[in-house]
């Protein structure tokens, strides 16, 4: 991981944009966003749209692709799931792990997230570890403790230098409510401290996620310690995500 990774723009499409819509998105996005000399642009479409993404992005190696989730086992009788190895075979270079929607809706706790990160690394897929506190945790003064627990669980098991990190306060996801640049800088400082406590890799990018949009990208990227963004809703339209990727 190096300066070349910054700024790091990531699009989490969640359960939006099937294969046909993905092809159309990429066709338009290629026109709007020429390759840049530095930084990264990574997309997380639904797993079923990864192949369509790759076909549509042919000739544009700067537009990278990943999956939003994998199963914690390498293979087995797990109806409906895909493994890290399959994701790699399908061309996924990146994967999200520990997204708050997975933690809340599917019970992805720290142990499961750690297992998924381990499988991803074994398969040669680069995880983006997502962490963040709920509103209740924040209001109870538990920000520090929650981030330390979520990061510590994973970094006790894997090399801190292998990961990219995303701080996504749960109360800012899909709510239109964005962390202030000061809040983001403070939380990124805690994430950085935990990374360094587990092996001290100072250059690992830390992304901010939660209601990022063209109107707030500049101030968020300018916040100390914010190396990029992980964007949900505002990444679903090529124009809006291209405007975000033009920043920094
Ligand atoms: P929104 O940008 O829609 O708030 O979603 C953020 C997110 O969860 C990205 O992973």
Short mmCIF file of C-alpha atoms and ligand atoms in Angstrom, two decimals:
data_model
loop_
_atom_site.label_atom_id
_atom_site.label_comp_id
_atom_site.label_asym_id
_atom_site.label_seq_id
_atom_site.Cartn_x
_atom_site.Cartn_y
_atom_site.Cartn_z
CA UNK A 1 0.00 0.00 0.00
CA UNK A 2 1.44 3.37 -0.90
CA UNK A 3 0.65 6.96 -1.71
CA UNK A 4 -0.54 5.72 -5.08
CA UNK A 5 -3.66 4.44 -3.29
CA UNK A 6 -4.73 7.92 -2.27
CA UNK A 7 -7.29 9.32 -2.76
CA UNK A 8 -9.20 6.04 -2.67
CA UNK A 9 -12.75 6.13 -4.02
CA UNK A 10 -14.97 3.09 -3.45
CA UNK A 11 -18.57 2.49 -4.52
CA UNK A 12 -20.72 0.07 -2.51
CA UNK A 13 -23.79 -0.61 -4.63
CA UNK A 14 -25.37 -2.88 -2.02
CA UNK A 15 -28.41 -4.65 -3.53
CA UNK A 16 -28.67 -2.34 -6.54
CA UNK A 17 -27.71 -2.56 -10.23
CA UNK A 18 -28.05 -5.96 -11.87
CA UNK A 19 -25.87 -7.02 -14.82
CA UNK A 20 -27.65 -4.94 -17.50
CA UNK A 21 -27.71 -1.81 -15.32
CA UNK A 22 -24.08 -2.38 -14.40
CA UNK A 23 -23.03 -2.48 -18.06
CA UNK A 24 -24.90 0.74 -18.71
CA UNK A 25 -23.37 2.41 -15.65
CA UNK A 26 -19.81 1.50 -16.67
CA UNK A 27 -20.35 2.60 -20.27
CA UNK A 28 -21.37 6.06 -19.03
CA UNK A 29 -18.83 6.26 -16.20
CA UNK A 30 -15.93 5.56 -18.59
CA UNK A 31 -16.90 8.64 -20.57
CA UNK A 32 -17.19 10.81 -17.48
CA UNK A 33 -14.09 9.65 -15.64
CA UNK A 34 -10.79 9.38 -17.55
CA UNK A 35 -7.96 7.43 -15.89
CA UNK A 36 -6.09 9.41 -13.23
CA UNK A 37 -2.41 9.21 -12.43
CA UNK A 38 -2.91 8.58 -8.77
CA UNK A 39 -5.60 7.24 -6.52
CA UNK A 40 -7.93 4.28 -6.87
CA UNK A 41 -11.50 3.75 -8.02
CA UNK A 42 -13.03 0.48 -6.83
CA UNK A 43 -16.58 -0.78 -7.33
CA UNK A 44 -18.51 -3.27 -5.24
CA UNK A 45 -21.48 -4.36 -7.37
CA UNK A 46 -23.73 -7.26 -6.37
CA UNK A 47 -21.79 -10.50 -6.93
CA UNK A 48 -23.99 -11.39 -9.91
CA UNK A 49 -22.92 -8.18 -11.66
CA UNK A 50 -19.16 -8.65 -11.31
CA UNK A 51 -18.81 -10.39 -14.70
CA UNK A 52 -20.83 -7.68 -16.46
CA UNK A 53 -18.70 -5.05 -14.75
CA UNK A 54 -15.48 -6.64 -15.95
CA UNK A 55 -16.70 -6.96 -19.53
CA UNK A 56 -17.88 -3.34 -19.60
CA UNK A 57 -14.64 -2.09 -18.01
CA UNK A 58 -12.33 -3.90 -20.43
CA UNK A 59 -9.38 -1.71 -21.35
CA UNK A 60 -9.81 0.33 -18.16
CA UNK A 61 -7.67 -1.40 -15.53
CA UNK A 62 -8.04 1.66 -13.32
CA UNK A 63 -11.68 0.69 -12.70
CA UNK A 64 -11.29 -2.12 -10.19
CA UNK A 65 -13.94 -4.47 -8.89
CA UNK A 66 -14.70 -6.40 -5.73
CA UNK A 67 -17.44 -8.27 -3.89
CA UNK A 68 -19.50 -7.09 -0.94
CA UNK A 69 -19.28 -10.30 1.06
CA UNK A 70 -18.00 -13.88 1.04
CA UNK A 71 -18.67 -16.92 3.21
CA UNK A 72 -16.22 -17.64 6.02
CA UNK A 73 -15.53 -21.18 4.81
CA UNK A 74 -13.39 -22.08 1.81
CA UNK A 75 -16.11 -24.38 0.39
CA UNK A 76 -19.01 -26.49 1.57
CA UNK A 77 -22.75 -27.02 1.87
CA UNK A 78 -23.75 -23.37 2.30
CA UNK A 79 -26.68 -22.76 -0.01
CA UNK A 80 -26.66 -19.31 -1.53
CA UNK A 81 -23.11 -18.38 -0.53
CA UNK A 82 -19.93 -17.73 -2.47
CA UNK A 83 -16.38 -18.30 -1.27
CA UNK A 84 -13.37 -16.02 -1.37
CA UNK A 85 -11.70 -18.35 -3.88
CA UNK A 86 -14.72 -18.11 -6.20
CA UNK A 87 -14.71 -14.34 -5.88
CA UNK A 88 -11.05 -14.31 -6.89
CA UNK A 89 -11.78 -16.63 -9.84
CA UNK A 90 -14.54 -14.27 -10.95
CA UNK A 91 -12.02 -11.42 -11.04
CA UNK A 92 -12.72 -9.71 -7.73
CA UNK A 93 -9.57 -7.99 -6.52
CA UNK A 94 -11.20 -6.44 -3.44
CA UNK A 95 -13.88 -7.36 -0.92
CA UNK A 96 -15.76 -5.60 1.84
CA UNK A 97 -15.76 -7.24 5.26
CA UNK A 98 -17.68 -6.24 8.36
CA UNK A 99 -20.05 -3.77 6.75
CA UNK A 100 -22.56 -2.62 9.36
CA UNK A 101 -25.46 -3.93 7.28
CA UNK A 102 -23.87 -7.40 7.36
CA UNK A 103 -23.22 -7.05 11.08
CA UNK A 104 -26.84 -5.98 11.75
CA UNK A 105 -28.85 -8.05 9.23
CA UNK A 106 -26.76 -11.22 9.00
CA UNK A 107 -25.07 -11.45 12.38
CA UNK A 108 -21.53 -10.90 11.11
CA UNK A 109 -19.83 -10.48 14.49
CA UNK A 110 -16.14 -9.89 15.07
CA UNK A 111 -15.30 -13.62 14.93
CA UNK A 112 -17.08 -14.14 11.63
CA UNK A 113 -15.56 -10.98 10.14
CA UNK A 114 -12.11 -12.17 11.17
CA UNK A 115 -12.71 -15.56 9.52
CA UNK A 116 -13.89 -13.88 6.32
CA UNK A 117 -10.88 -11.56 6.23
CA UNK A 118 -8.58 -14.57 6.68
CA UNK A 119 -10.24 -16.48 3.80
CA UNK A 120 -10.00 -13.41 1.58
CA UNK A 121 -6.30 -12.96 2.25
CA UNK A 122 -5.66 -16.66 1.59
CA UNK A 123 -7.45 -16.25 -1.75
CA UNK A 124 -5.42 -13.17 -2.67
CA UNK A 125 -8.40 -10.80 -2.42
CA UNK A 126 -7.76 -7.53 -0.57
CA UNK A 127 -10.24 -6.84 2.22
CA UNK A 128 -11.60 -3.45 3.18
CA UNK A 129 -12.46 -3.83 6.85
CA UNK A 130 -15.50 -1.72 7.75
CA UNK A 131 -15.95 -0.51 11.31
CA UNK A 132 -18.17 2.03 13.01
CA UNK A 133 -20.32 2.79 16.00
CA UNK A 134 -24.10 3.05 16.35
CA UNK A 135 -25.68 6.30 17.52
CA UNK A 136 -26.37 4.75 20.91
CA UNK A 137 -22.75 3.68 21.30
CA UNK A 138 -21.55 7.15 20.33
CA UNK A 139 -23.94 8.86 22.74
CA UNK A 140 -22.79 6.57 25.52
CA UNK A 141 -19.16 7.59 24.95
CA UNK A 142 -18.19 4.18 23.53
CA UNK A 143 -16.72 5.22 20.15
CA UNK A 144 -13.16 4.43 21.16
CA UNK A 145 -14.01 1.08 22.71
CA UNK A 146 -16.16 -0.10 19.78
CA UNK A 147 -13.55 0.76 17.15
CA UNK A 148 -10.77 -0.79 19.20
CA UNK A 149 -12.80 -4.00 19.61
CA UNK A 150 -13.81 -4.29 15.94
CA UNK A 151 -10.29 -3.63 14.67
CA UNK A 152 -8.45 -5.51 17.39
CA UNK A 153 -10.43 -8.71 16.80
CA UNK A 154 -9.29 -8.85 13.19
CA UNK A 155 -5.75 -7.58 13.63
CA UNK A 156 -5.05 -10.11 16.37
CA UNK A 157 -5.38 -12.70 13.57
CA UNK A 158 -4.05 -11.10 10.38
CA UNK A 159 -1.32 -8.68 9.29
CA UNK A 160 -2.50 -5.08 9.69
CA UNK A 161 -0.59 -4.08 6.56
CA UNK A 162 -2.72 -6.29 4.30
CA UNK A 163 -5.92 -4.33 4.84
CA UNK A 164 -7.62 -1.13 3.85
CA UNK A 165 -9.93 0.30 6.51
CA UNK A 166 -13.26 2.08 6.30
CA UNK A 167 -14.75 4.07 9.17
CA UNK A 168 -18.50 4.13 8.65
CA UNK A 169 -20.52 5.50 11.56
CA UNK A 170 -23.78 3.55 11.47
CA UNK A 171 -25.83 6.68 12.16
CA UNK A 172 -24.47 8.31 8.99
CA UNK A 173 -25.21 5.44 6.59
CA UNK A 174 -28.12 6.12 4.27
CA UNK A 175 -29.43 8.82 6.61
CA UNK A 176 -28.22 11.95 4.84
CA UNK A 177 -26.42 12.76 8.09
CA UNK A 178 -22.66 12.99 7.53
CA UNK A 179 -19.97 12.98 10.18
CA UNK A 180 -18.41 16.42 10.42
CA UNK A 181 -14.83 16.62 9.18
CA UNK A 182 -13.78 16.92 12.86
CA UNK A 183 -15.72 13.78 13.84
CA UNK A 184 -14.22 11.90 10.91
CA UNK A 185 -10.71 13.09 11.73
CA UNK A 186 -11.14 12.05 15.37
CA UNK A 187 -12.43 8.57 14.50
CA UNK A 188 -9.76 8.06 11.84
CA UNK A 189 -7.19 8.93 14.48
CA UNK A 190 -8.54 6.13 16.67
CA UNK A 191 -8.49 3.68 13.74
CA UNK A 192 -4.90 4.70 12.94
CA UNK A 193 -3.87 4.25 16.55
CA UNK A 194 -5.31 0.71 16.58
CA UNK A 195 -3.58 -0.18 13.31
CA UNK A 196 -0.27 1.03 14.70
CA UNK A 197 -0.84 -0.85 17.95
CA UNK A 198 -1.08 -4.00 15.83
CA UNK A 199 2.09 -3.74 13.81
CA UNK A 200 2.42 -0.10 12.97
CA UNK A 201 1.74 0.22 9.29
CA UNK A 202 1.41 3.95 8.93
CA UNK A 203 0.37 4.11 5.26
CA UNK A 204 -2.72 1.87 5.23
CA UNK A 205 -5.55 3.92 3.73
CA UNK A 206 -8.53 4.73 5.96
CA UNK A 207 -11.73 5.58 4.10
CA UNK A 208 -14.74 7.46 5.43
CA UNK A 209 -18.26 6.23 4.61
CA UNK A 210 -21.70 7.59 5.45
CA UNK A 211 -23.79 9.90 3.25
CA UNK A 212 -20.84 11.00 1.12
CA UNK A 213 -21.97 13.03 -1.89
CA UNK A 214 -20.58 15.53 -4.39
CA UNK A 215 -21.52 18.41 -2.07
CA UNK A 216 -19.43 17.19 0.87
CA UNK A 217 -16.58 15.24 -0.76
CA UNK A 218 -14.06 18.09 -0.73
CA UNK A 219 -14.41 18.89 2.96
CA UNK A 220 -14.31 15.21 3.94
CA UNK A 221 -11.21 14.49 1.87
CA UNK A 222 -9.56 17.55 3.39
CA UNK A 223 -10.10 16.20 6.93
CA UNK A 224 -6.86 14.99 8.55
CA UNK A 225 -6.45 11.23 8.21
CA UNK A 226 -9.20 10.74 5.60
CA UNK A 227 -7.55 8.95 2.66
CA UNK A 228 -10.68 8.26 0.63
CA UNK A 229 -14.36 7.44 0.79
CA UNK A 230 -16.74 4.48 0.60
CA UNK A 231 -19.93 5.67 -1.04
CA UNK A 232 -23.37 4.05 -1.06
CA UNK A 233 -26.37 5.94 -2.43
CA UNK A 234 -24.40 8.62 -4.29
CA UNK A 235 -22.42 5.96 -6.19
CA UNK A 236 -25.49 4.58 -7.97
CA UNK A 237 -25.58 7.32 -10.61
CA UNK A 238 -22.53 7.65 -12.90
CA UNK A 239 -22.67 11.46 -12.86
CA UNK A 240 -22.74 11.72 -9.12
CA UNK A 241 -19.99 9.15 -8.53
CA UNK A 242 -17.83 10.68 -11.25
CA UNK A 243 -18.20 14.07 -9.54
CA UNK A 244 -17.02 12.47 -6.29
CA UNK A 245 -14.06 10.79 -8.03
CA UNK A 246 -12.99 14.11 -9.55
CA UNK A 247 -12.22 15.45 -6.06
CA UNK A 248 -8.95 15.37 -4.16
P1 LIG B 1 -24.47 5.85 2.02
O1 LIG B 1 -23.41 6.56 1.23
O2 LIG B 1 -25.70 5.54 1.22
O3 LIG B 1 -24.75 6.54 3.32
O4 LIG B 1 -23.87 4.41 2.40
C1 LIG B 1 -22.60 4.33 2.95
C2 LIG B 1 -22.17 2.92 2.99
O5 LIG B 1 -22.72 2.10 3.71
C3 LIG B 1 -21.05 2.51 2.12
O6 LIG B 1 -20.60 1.24 2.44
#
